[in-house]
Amino acid sequence: MMILSLLLLASSALAAPSPADRSLFCNTPAYVPYNNAVLPNPFVFDNGAPVQSFADWDCRRSQISALIQGYEAGALPGRPPLVSSTFARSGYKANFTVTAGFPSGTISWTNTIAYPNTTAPGAGWPLVIAYDGLSIPIPPGVAVLTYPNSLIAEQNSSPASRGVGLFYDLYGNVSASSMTAWVWGVSRVIDALEESDTANFNLAKIAVTGCSRDGKGTLMAGAFETRIALTIPQESGSGGDTCWRLSKYEQDSGDVVQQATEIVQENVWFSTNFDNYVYNISELPYDHHFLAGMVAPRALLSYENTDVEWLSPLSAYGCMSAAHTIYEAMGIADHHGFVQVGNHSHCAFPSYLEDSLFAFFDRFLLDEPDTNTNYFSTNGVFNGTVWDPGYWIPWATPRFW
Ligand SMILES: *[C@@H]1O[C@H](CO)[C@@H](O)[C@H](O)[C@H]1NC(C)=O
Ligand SMILES: *[C@@H]1O[C@H](CO)[C@@H](O)[C@H](O)[C@H]1NC(C)=O
Ligand SMILES: *[C@@H]1O[C@H](CO)[C@@H](O)[C@H](O)[C@H]1NC(C)=O
Ligand SMILES: *[C@@H]1O[C@H](CO)[C@@H](O)[C@H](O)[C@H]1NC(C)=O
Ligand SMILES: *[C@@H]1O[C@H](CO)[C@@H](O)[C@H](O)[C@H]1NC(C)=O
Ligand SMILES: *[C@@H]1O[C@H](CO)[C@@H](O)[C@H](O)[C@H]1NC(C)=O
């Protein structure tokens, strides 16, 4: 009997660890010594071991989450013990007020809802959460909840807005930046909807969107909140769907772009710890292709605008090309869209972009799973600066499936 159980122990020790066992061994430090000028390889763990399967990616994604919080976004607190809501509807409008916090104190904010004027589907309405306000068209049959993220964490200027907003009233001066504070609030909205379905949403069909600074926040929300099915950052530029290294390359090439050294002086979107790296971008053991990769396998569609030069056009295309390899590794490249055009003003949405937008809505929010969502394109207007994928993306893409 004793020998048998020893044999069993020995054989289970030799067998490959199950996904649950692996997660026990997944180390997720917030800091890793690193120095590399080109984009980091998403398909190696912090210790250099290869990432070869979906189970490996679960751990790798946890490592990336810890690094992004550690270096640039600040800590993202989890669900506090108290989350509740009140709901008041009048016609096609409603107010959804969320209260969250601790027995010692809570905060509350009101999100406004606009409902379609048709009959709700049996599973409830698909929902778009719009950071601060909506700047894309919404197809029929989708409700919109406007989330007042600037109330949660102020974003007027740096350093005056640092630590100002409802989130900081609750948590004090923690390392969370406005990016993580906003994600926290989105997660509490979804918690409150899960607890009380009076608003009648289909919680498996939630999208998030926002433009410019709120596009940066939108990508963070999609990366960290896995209950979001579709993430649509619009013209998010540096700090969003661009990579810090590539924005620096554009700046070094003579283009006038928003990049890390400027962004930390412009506003308080990132943690004060990020100040220590903006002149040492090569030391970041990640870049924003990892942030976009955290959204996978869920759907991600980003729009960029080459008419607004500070949006770092080459950086956005290069960074999302790098992120695309993560979707390719999963065999779902068409869950990741990128559309970069010019000829329109910042945060405008010309009607010819609706094909790609509505395709993603149809497939991921409106139960039309056969819709073609192969949209990945750029006009290549990079002010003469050259994009060299072989230099910036030196890794081979594994196949998880
Ligand atoms: C939502 O709240 C605002 C501000 O208090 C109020 O003016 C509006 O009537 C409310 N809307 C609904 C549908 O209750
Ligand atoms: C319903 O909303 C659509 C816009 O989404 C509008 O064109 C239409 O006139 C509205 N119908 C009614 C009955 O309010
Ligand atoms: C809040 O913390 C940051 C660093 O984490 C610091 O720079 C800032 O001065 C603090 N603000 C206040 C009001 O204590
Ligand atoms: C484009 O490149 C030229 C030459 O490097 C530079 O002078 C100009 O400022 C750049 N334009 C923009 C909008 O970045
Ligand atoms: C970080 O950047 C600063 C400013 O360019 C430089 O003086 C310093 O040597 C860099 N630190 C490291 C560790 O490379
Ligand atoms: C740019 O926009 C203008 C005004 O909407 C339009 O007339 C023109 O055809 C557009 N050009 C391109 C290249 O799309």
Coordinates of C-alpha atoms and ligand atoms in Angstrom, one line a residue:
M1 CA 0.0 0.0 0.0
M2 CA 2.8 2.4 1.0
I3 CA 4.8 1.4 -2.1
L4 CA 1.8 1.9 -4.3
S5 CA 1.1 5.4 -3.0
L6 CA 4.8 6.3 -3.3
L7 CA 4.6 5.2 -6.9
L8 CA 1.5 7.3 -7.5
L9 CA 3.2 10.3 -6.0
A10 CA 6.3 9.7 -8.2
S11 CA 4.3 9.4 -11.4
S12 CA 2.1 12.5 -10.6
A13 CA 5.3 14.4 -10.0
L14 CA 6.6 13.5 -13.4
A15 CA 3.4 14.2 -15.3
A16 CA 2.9 17.7 -16.8
P17 CA 1.3 19.9 -14.2
S18 CA -2.4 20.6 -14.8
P19 CA -3.4 24.2 -15.5
A20 CA -4.6 24.5 -11.9
D21 CA -1.2 23.3 -10.6
R22 CA 0.6 25.6 -13.0
S23 CA -1.2 28.6 -11.6
L24 CA 0.2 27.7 -8.2
F25 CA 3.6 28.0 -9.6
C26 CA 3.0 31.2 -11.6
N27 CA 5.3 33.9 -10.2
T28 CA 4.0 37.4 -11.0
P29 CA 6.6 40.0 -9.8
A30 CA 5.8 43.6 -10.4
Y31 CA 9.4 44.4 -11.4
V32 CA 11.8 42.4 -13.6
P33 CA 15.3 43.5 -14.6
Y34 CA 15.3 44.1 -18.3
N35 CA 17.0 46.1 -21.1
N36 CA 16.0 45.8 -24.7
A37 CA 15.4 48.5 -27.3
V38 CA 13.1 46.4 -29.5
L39 CA 9.6 45.2 -28.6
P40 CA 9.7 42.5 -25.8
N41 CA 8.7 39.0 -26.8
P42 CA 5.2 38.2 -25.3
F43 CA 5.9 34.5 -25.8
V44 CA 8.5 34.1 -23.1
F45 CA 7.9 34.1 -19.3
D46 CA 9.6 36.6 -17.1
N47 CA 12.4 34.0 -16.6
G48 CA 12.8 33.4 -20.4
A49 CA 11.0 30.1 -20.6
P50 CA 8.8 29.7 -23.7
V51 CA 5.1 30.3 -23.7
Q52 CA 3.6 27.5 -25.8
S53 CA 0.0 26.9 -24.9
F54 CA -3.3 28.5 -23.7
A55 CA -2.4 27.2 -20.1
D56 CA 1.0 28.9 -20.4
W57 CA -0.7 32.1 -21.6
D58 CA -2.9 32.2 -18.5
C59 CA 0.2 32.5 -16.4
R60 CA 1.9 34.8 -18.8
R61 CA -1.1 37.1 -18.8
S62 CA -1.0 37.2 -15.0
Q63 CA 2.7 38.2 -15.2
I64 CA 1.9 40.9 -17.7
S65 CA -0.9 42.2 -15.5
A66 CA 1.5 42.5 -12.6
L67 CA 4.1 44.3 -14.7
I68 CA 1.8 46.8 -16.1
Q69 CA 0.4 47.7 -12.7
G70 CA 3.9 47.7 -11.2
Y71 CA 5.6 49.9 -13.8
E72 CA 2.9 52.3 -15.2
A73 CA -0.7 51.9 -14.1
G74 CA -0.5 51.5 -10.3
A75 CA -2.3 48.9 -8.2
L76 CA -5.8 47.9 -9.2
P77 CA -7.8 47.1 -6.1
G78 CA -10.4 44.2 -6.2
R79 CA -14.0 44.3 -5.3
P80 CA -14.7 45.9 -2.0
P81 CA -17.2 44.3 0.4
L82 CA -20.0 46.7 -0.3
V83 CA -21.4 47.1 -3.8
S84 CA -25.1 48.1 -4.5
S85 CA -27.1 50.2 -6.9
T86 CA -30.3 52.1 -7.5
F87 CA -32.1 52.3 -10.8
A88 CA -34.6 54.9 -12.0
R89 CA -36.0 54.7 -15.5
S90 CA -38.2 57.1 -17.4
G91 CA -39.0 56.3 -21.0
Y92 CA -35.8 55.4 -22.9
K93 CA -33.5 57.0 -20.3
A94 CA -32.4 55.7 -16.9
N95 CA -30.0 56.6 -14.1
F96 CA -28.0 53.8 -12.6
T97 CA -26.3 54.8 -9.4
V98 CA -23.6 52.6 -8.0
T99 CA -22.4 52.6 -4.4
A100 CA -19.2 50.8 -3.5
G101 CA -16.8 50.7 -0.5
F102 CA -16.4 49.5 3.0
P103 CA -18.5 49.6 6.2
S104 CA -16.3 52.6 7.2
G105 CA -17.3 54.6 4.1
T106 CA -18.6 54.3 0.6
I107 CA -18.7 56.4 -2.6
S108 CA -21.6 56.7 -5.2
W109 CA -21.8 57.9 -8.7
T110 CA -24.6 58.0 -11.3
N111 CA -24.2 56.4 -14.8
T112 CA -26.8 57.4 -17.3
I113 CA -28.4 54.8 -19.6
A114 CA -30.0 55.3 -23.1
Y115 CA -32.2 52.3 -24.2
P116 CA -33.2 51.3 -27.7
N117 CA -36.8 52.1 -28.5
T118 CA -37.5 48.5 -29.6
T119 CA -38.4 45.3 -27.6
A120 CA -35.6 43.9 -25.4
P121 CA -34.2 40.5 -26.5
G122 CA -34.9 37.6 -24.1
A123 CA -31.4 37.7 -22.8
G124 CA -31.5 41.4 -22.1
W125 CA -29.9 44.3 -24.0
P126 CA -26.3 44.2 -25.3
L127 CA -24.6 47.1 -23.7
V128 CA -21.9 49.6 -24.5
I129 CA -20.1 51.3 -21.6
A130 CA -18.9 54.7 -22.9
Y131 CA -16.1 56.5 -21.1
D132 CA -17.4 60.1 -20.3
G133 CA -19.4 60.2 -23.6
L134 CA -20.1 58.4 -26.8
S135 CA -18.1 59.3 -30.0
I136 CA -18.9 56.3 -32.3
P137 CA -22.2 55.3 -33.8
I138 CA -24.1 52.5 -32.1
P139 CA -26.2 50.0 -34.2
P140 CA -29.9 49.5 -33.4
G141 CA -30.7 47.2 -30.5
V142 CA -27.8 48.2 -28.2
A143 CA -28.1 50.1 -24.9
V144 CA -25.5 52.7 -23.9
L145 CA -24.3 53.4 -20.3
T146 CA -22.3 56.6 -20.0
Y147 CA -19.7 56.1 -17.3
P148 CA -18.4 59.4 -15.7
N149 CA -14.8 58.3 -15.4
S150 CA -13.4 61.8 -14.8
L151 CA -15.5 61.9 -11.6
I152 CA -13.9 58.6 -10.5
A153 CA -10.4 60.0 -11.1
E154 CA -9.8 63.5 -12.3
Q155 CA -7.7 64.2 -15.4
N156 CA -7.4 68.0 -15.7
S157 CA -3.6 68.4 -15.4
S158 CA -0.5 67.1 -13.8
P159 CA 0.3 67.2 -10.9
A160 CA -2.9 69.0 -9.7
S161 CA -5.2 66.1 -10.6
R162 CA -3.0 63.4 -8.9
G163 CA -5.1 61.6 -6.3
V164 CA -8.3 63.6 -6.9
G165 CA -11.6 61.9 -7.5
L166 CA -14.1 59.6 -5.9
F167 CA -11.8 56.6 -6.1
Y168 CA -9.2 58.4 -4.0
D169 CA -11.9 59.5 -1.5
L170 CA -12.4 55.8 -0.9
Y171 CA -8.8 54.4 -1.1
G172 CA -6.7 57.3 -0.1
N173 CA -3.4 58.1 -1.9
V174 CA -2.7 54.6 -3.2
S175 CA -0.4 54.0 -6.2
A176 CA -3.4 53.6 -8.6
S177 CA -3.3 56.0 -11.5
S178 CA -6.4 57.3 -13.2
M179 CA -6.1 54.4 -15.6
T180 CA -6.6 51.8 -12.8
A181 CA -9.0 53.9 -10.9
W182 CA -11.3 54.0 -14.0
V183 CA -11.0 50.3 -14.5
W184 CA -12.0 49.7 -10.9
G185 CA -15.1 51.8 -11.4
V186 CA -16.1 49.9 -14.6
S187 CA -15.7 46.6 -12.7
R188 CA -18.0 47.9 -9.9
V189 CA -20.6 48.9 -12.4
I190 CA -20.6 45.4 -13.8
D191 CA -20.6 43.9 -10.2
A192 CA -23.7 46.0 -9.5
L193 CA -25.4 44.9 -12.7
E194 CA -24.7 41.3 -11.8
E195 CA -26.3 41.7 -8.4
S196 CA -29.4 43.5 -9.7
D197 CA -30.8 42.9 -13.2
T198 CA -33.4 45.7 -13.1
A199 CA -31.5 47.4 -15.9
N200 CA -32.1 44.3 -18.1
F201 CA -28.7 44.0 -19.8
N202 CA -27.1 40.9 -21.3
L203 CA -23.9 40.8 -19.2
A204 CA -22.3 38.4 -21.7
K205 CA -22.5 41.1 -24.3
I206 CA -20.7 44.2 -22.9
A207 CA -18.5 46.5 -25.0
V208 CA -16.5 49.4 -23.8
T209 CA -15.4 52.5 -25.8
G210 CA -13.9 56.0 -25.4
C211 CA -11.8 58.4 -27.5
S212 CA -8.4 59.9 -27.1
R213 CA -7.6 60.0 -23.3
D214 CA -10.7 57.9 -22.7
G215 CA -9.5 55.6 -25.5
K216 CA -6.4 55.0 -23.4
G217 CA -8.6 54.2 -20.5
T218 CA -10.8 52.0 -22.6
L219 CA -7.9 49.7 -23.6
M220 CA -7.0 49.4 -19.9
A221 CA -10.6 48.4 -19.1
G222 CA -10.7 45.8 -21.8
A223 CA -7.3 44.5 -20.7
F224 CA -8.0 44.1 -17.0
E225 CA -11.8 43.4 -16.9
T226 CA -12.5 40.1 -18.5
R227 CA -16.3 40.5 -18.3
I228 CA -16.0 42.9 -21.2
A229 CA -16.6 41.1 -24.5
L230 CA -15.6 43.8 -27.0
T231 CA -13.1 46.7 -26.5
I232 CA -13.1 49.6 -28.9
P233 CA -10.4 52.3 -28.1
Q234 CA -10.8 55.2 -30.6
E235 CA -7.7 57.3 -31.4
S236 CA -6.0 56.3 -28.1
G237 CA -2.5 57.2 -29.2
S238 CA 0.4 57.0 -26.8
G239 CA -0.5 55.3 -23.6
G240 CA -3.2 53.4 -25.6
D241 CA -2.8 51.2 -28.6
T242 CA 0.8 52.5 -29.3
C243 CA 4.0 51.2 -27.9
W244 CA 6.3 53.4 -25.8
R245 CA 9.3 52.2 -27.7
L246 CA 7.8 53.0 -31.1
S247 CA 6.5 56.4 -30.1
K248 CA 10.1 57.2 -28.9
Y249 CA 11.4 56.0 -32.3
E250 CA 9.0 58.3 -34.1
Q251 CA 10.0 61.3 -31.8
D252 CA 13.7 60.4 -32.4
S253 CA 13.0 60.4 -36.1
G254 CA 11.8 64.0 -36.0
D255 CA 8.0 63.5 -35.8
V256 CA 6.1 65.5 -33.3
V257 CA 4.3 62.8 -31.3
Q258 CA 3.0 62.3 -27.8
Q259 CA 5.5 59.9 -26.0
A260 CA 6.3 58.8 -22.5
T261 CA 8.4 61.8 -21.5
E262 CA 5.7 64.2 -22.5
I263 CA 2.7 62.2 -21.3
V264 CA 3.8 62.0 -17.7
Q265 CA 4.0 65.8 -17.6
E266 CA 0.7 66.4 -19.4
N267 CA -1.6 64.5 -17.1
V268 CA -1.9 62.0 -14.3
W269 CA -3.0 59.0 -16.4
F270 CA -0.1 56.9 -15.3
S271 CA 1.4 56.2 -11.8
T272 CA 4.2 58.3 -10.4
N273 CA 6.5 55.2 -10.6
F274 CA 6.3 55.5 -14.4
D275 CA 8.2 58.7 -14.2
N276 CA 11.3 56.6 -13.3
Y277 CA 11.2 54.9 -16.7
V278 CA 10.2 57.5 -19.3
Y279 CA 13.9 58.2 -20.1
N280 CA 14.7 54.5 -19.9
I281 CA 12.0 52.9 -22.0
S282 CA 14.3 50.0 -22.9
E283 CA 14.0 48.8 -19.3
L284 CA 10.3 48.2 -19.5
P285 CA 9.9 44.3 -19.6
Y286 CA 6.7 44.9 -21.6
D287 CA 5.2 47.3 -24.0
H288 CA 1.6 48.1 -25.0
H289 CA 1.4 45.1 -27.4
F290 CA 1.2 43.1 -24.1
L291 CA -1.6 45.4 -22.8
A292 CA -3.6 44.7 -26.0
G293 CA -2.7 41.0 -25.7
M294 CA -4.4 40.9 -22.3
V295 CA -7.7 41.5 -24.0
A296 CA -7.3 38.2 -26.0
P297 CA -9.1 36.0 -26.7
R298 CA -11.9 38.6 -26.3
A299 CA -12.5 41.0 -29.2
L300 CA -10.5 44.2 -29.7
L301 CA -11.0 46.8 -32.4
S302 CA -9.0 50.0 -32.4
Y303 CA -9.2 53.0 -34.7
E304 CA -6.4 55.5 -35.3
N305 CA -6.2 58.7 -37.2
T306 CA -3.1 59.7 -39.2
D307 CA -4.3 63.3 -39.5
V308 CA -3.5 63.8 -35.9
E309 CA 0.3 63.5 -35.9
W310 CA 0.7 63.4 -32.1
L311 CA -1.3 60.2 -32.0
S312 CA 2.0 58.4 -33.1
P313 CA 0.7 56.7 -36.3
L314 CA 3.6 54.4 -36.9
S315 CA 3.6 53.4 -33.2
A316 CA 0.0 52.4 -33.3
Y317 CA 0.3 50.3 -36.4
G318 CA 3.5 48.7 -35.3
C319 CA 2.3 48.0 -31.8
M320 CA -1.0 46.5 -32.9
S321 CA 0.9 44.4 -35.5
A322 CA 2.9 43.1 -32.6
A323 CA -0.2 42.5 -30.5
H324 CA -1.8 40.7 -33.5
T325 CA 0.7 37.9 -33.1
I326 CA -0.9 37.0 -29.7
Y327 CA -4.3 36.6 -31.4
E328 CA -2.6 34.6 -34.2
A329 CA -1.0 32.3 -31.6
M330 CA -4.6 31.6 -30.4
G331 CA -5.9 31.0 -33.9
I332 CA -8.3 34.0 -33.7
A333 CA -6.6 36.8 -35.6
D334 CA -10.0 38.1 -36.7
H335 CA -10.9 38.9 -33.1
H336 CA -8.4 41.7 -33.3
G337 CA -9.2 44.6 -35.7
F338 CA -7.2 47.8 -36.4
V339 CA -8.2 50.5 -38.8
Q340 CA -6.0 53.5 -39.4
V341 CA -7.2 56.3 -41.8
G342 CA -6.8 60.0 -42.1
N343 CA -8.9 62.8 -43.5
H344 CA -11.0 63.5 -40.5
S345 CA -10.8 65.4 -37.2
H346 CA -9.9 64.0 -33.9
C347 CA -12.6 61.7 -32.5
A348 CA -14.9 62.2 -35.5
F349 CA -16.1 58.9 -37.0
P350 CA -16.7 59.1 -40.8
S351 CA -19.5 56.9 -42.0
Y352 CA -17.2 54.8 -44.2
L353 CA -15.7 53.3 -41.0
E354 CA -19.1 51.8 -40.0
D355 CA -18.5 48.6 -42.0
S356 CA -15.7 47.5 -39.6
L357 CA -17.4 48.8 -36.5
F358 CA -20.8 47.2 -37.2
A359 CA -19.1 43.9 -38.2
F360 CA -17.5 43.7 -34.7
F361 CA -20.8 44.7 -33.1
D362 CA -22.7 42.0 -35.1
R363 CA -20.3 39.3 -34.3
F364 CA -19.5 39.9 -30.7
L365 CA -22.6 41.7 -29.3
L366 CA -25.5 40.9 -31.6
D367 CA -25.3 37.1 -32.0
E368 CA -24.2 37.0 -35.6
P369 CA -21.2 34.8 -35.1
D370 CA -20.5 34.3 -38.9
T371 CA -19.8 37.9 -39.6
N372 CA -16.5 38.6 -41.2
T373 CA -14.3 40.7 -38.9
N374 CA -11.1 40.6 -40.8
Y375 CA -10.2 44.3 -40.6
F376 CA -6.6 45.2 -40.1
S377 CA -5.3 48.1 -42.2
T378 CA -3.3 51.3 -42.3
N379 CA -3.0 54.0 -44.9
G380 CA 0.8 54.0 -44.0
V381 CA 0.9 57.8 -43.6
F382 CA 3.9 57.9 -41.1
N383 CA 5.5 61.2 -42.2
G384 CA 8.3 59.3 -44.0
T385 CA 9.3 57.4 -40.9
V386 CA 10.0 53.8 -41.8
W387 CA 8.3 50.8 -40.1
D388 CA 10.6 47.8 -40.1
P389 CA 8.6 44.8 -38.6
G390 CA 11.6 42.5 -38.9
Y391 CA 13.6 44.7 -36.5
W392 CA 10.9 45.6 -34.0
I393 CA 9.1 42.1 -33.9
P394 CA 12.0 39.6 -33.8
W395 CA 10.0 36.7 -32.3
A396 CA 8.5 33.7 -34.0
T397 CA 4.7 33.3 -33.2
P398 CA 3.9 29.9 -31.5
R399 CA 0.7 28.1 -32.1
F400 CA -1.4 27.4 -29.0
W401 CA -4.1 25.4 -30.7
Ligands
LIG1 C1 -31.4 61.3 -13.7 O1 -30.8 62.2 -12.8 C2 -30.9 63.6 -13.2 C3 -30.1 64.4 -12.2 O2 -30.6 64.2 -10.9 C4 -32.4 63.9 -13.3 O3 -32.5 65.3 -13.8 C5 -33.0 63.0 -14.3 O4 -34.4 63.3 -14.4 C6 -32.9 61.6 -13.9 N1 -33.4 60.7 -14.9 C7 -34.2 59.7 -14.6 C8 -34.6 58.8 -15.8 O5 -34.5 59.4 -13.5
LIG2 C1 -36.5 54.9 -32.5 O1 -35.1 55.2 -32.5 C2 -34.6 55.5 -33.8 C3 -33.2 55.8 -33.7 O2 -32.5 54.8 -33.1 C4 -35.4 56.6 -34.5 O3 -34.9 56.7 -35.8 C5 -36.9 56.3 -34.5 O4 -37.6 57.4 -35.0 C6 -37.3 56.0 -33.1 N1 -38.7 55.5 -33.1 C7 -39.6 55.9 -32.1 C8 -40.9 55.4 -32.3 O5 -39.3 56.6 -31.2
LIG3 C1 0.4 60.8 -3.4 O1 1.4 59.8 -3.7 C2 2.3 60.3 -4.7 C3 3.2 59.1 -4.9 O2 2.6 57.9 -4.8 C4 3.0 61.5 -4.3 O3 3.8 61.9 -5.3 C5 2.0 62.6 -3.9 O4 2.7 63.7 -3.4 C6 1.0 62.1 -2.9 N1 0.0 63.1 -2.7 C7 -0.4 63.5 -1.5 C8 -1.5 64.5 -1.5 O5 0.0 62.9 -0.5
LIG4 C1 7.4 65.4 -40.3 O1 8.8 65.2 -40.4 C2 9.5 66.4 -40.6 C3 10.9 66.1 -40.9 O2 11.5 65.3 -39.9 C4 9.4 67.3 -39.4 O3 10.0 68.5 -39.6 C5 7.9 67.6 -39.1 O4 7.7 68.3 -37.9 C6 7.1 66.2 -39.1 N1 5.7 66.5 -39.0 C7 5.0 66.1 -38.0 C8 3.6 66.6 -38.0 O5 5.4 65.4 -37.1
LIG5 C1 17.9 56.3 -17.2 O1 17.9 57.5 -17.9 C2 18.6 58.6 -17.4 C3 18.3 59.8 -18.2 O2 18.6 59.6 -19.5 C4 20.1 58.2 -17.4 O3 20.9 59.2 -16.8 C5 20.3 56.9 -16.6 O4 21.6 56.4 -16.7 C6 19.4 55.8 -17.1 N1 19.4 54.7 -16.2 C7 19.7 53.5 -16.6 C8 19.8 52.4 -15.5 O5 20.0 53.2 -17.8
LIG6 C1 -11.6 63.8 -47.4 O1 -12.8 64.4 -46.9 C2 -13.4 65.3 -47.8 C3 -14.5 65.9 -47.0 O2 -15.2 65.0 -46.3 C4 -13.8 64.5 -49.0 O3 -14.4 65.4 -50.0 C5 -12.6 63.9 -49.7 O4 -12.9 63.0 -50.8 C6 -11.8 63.0 -48.7 N1 -10.6 62.5 -49.2 C7 -10.2 61.2 -49.1 C8 -8.9 60.9 -49.7 O5 -10.9 60.4 -48.5

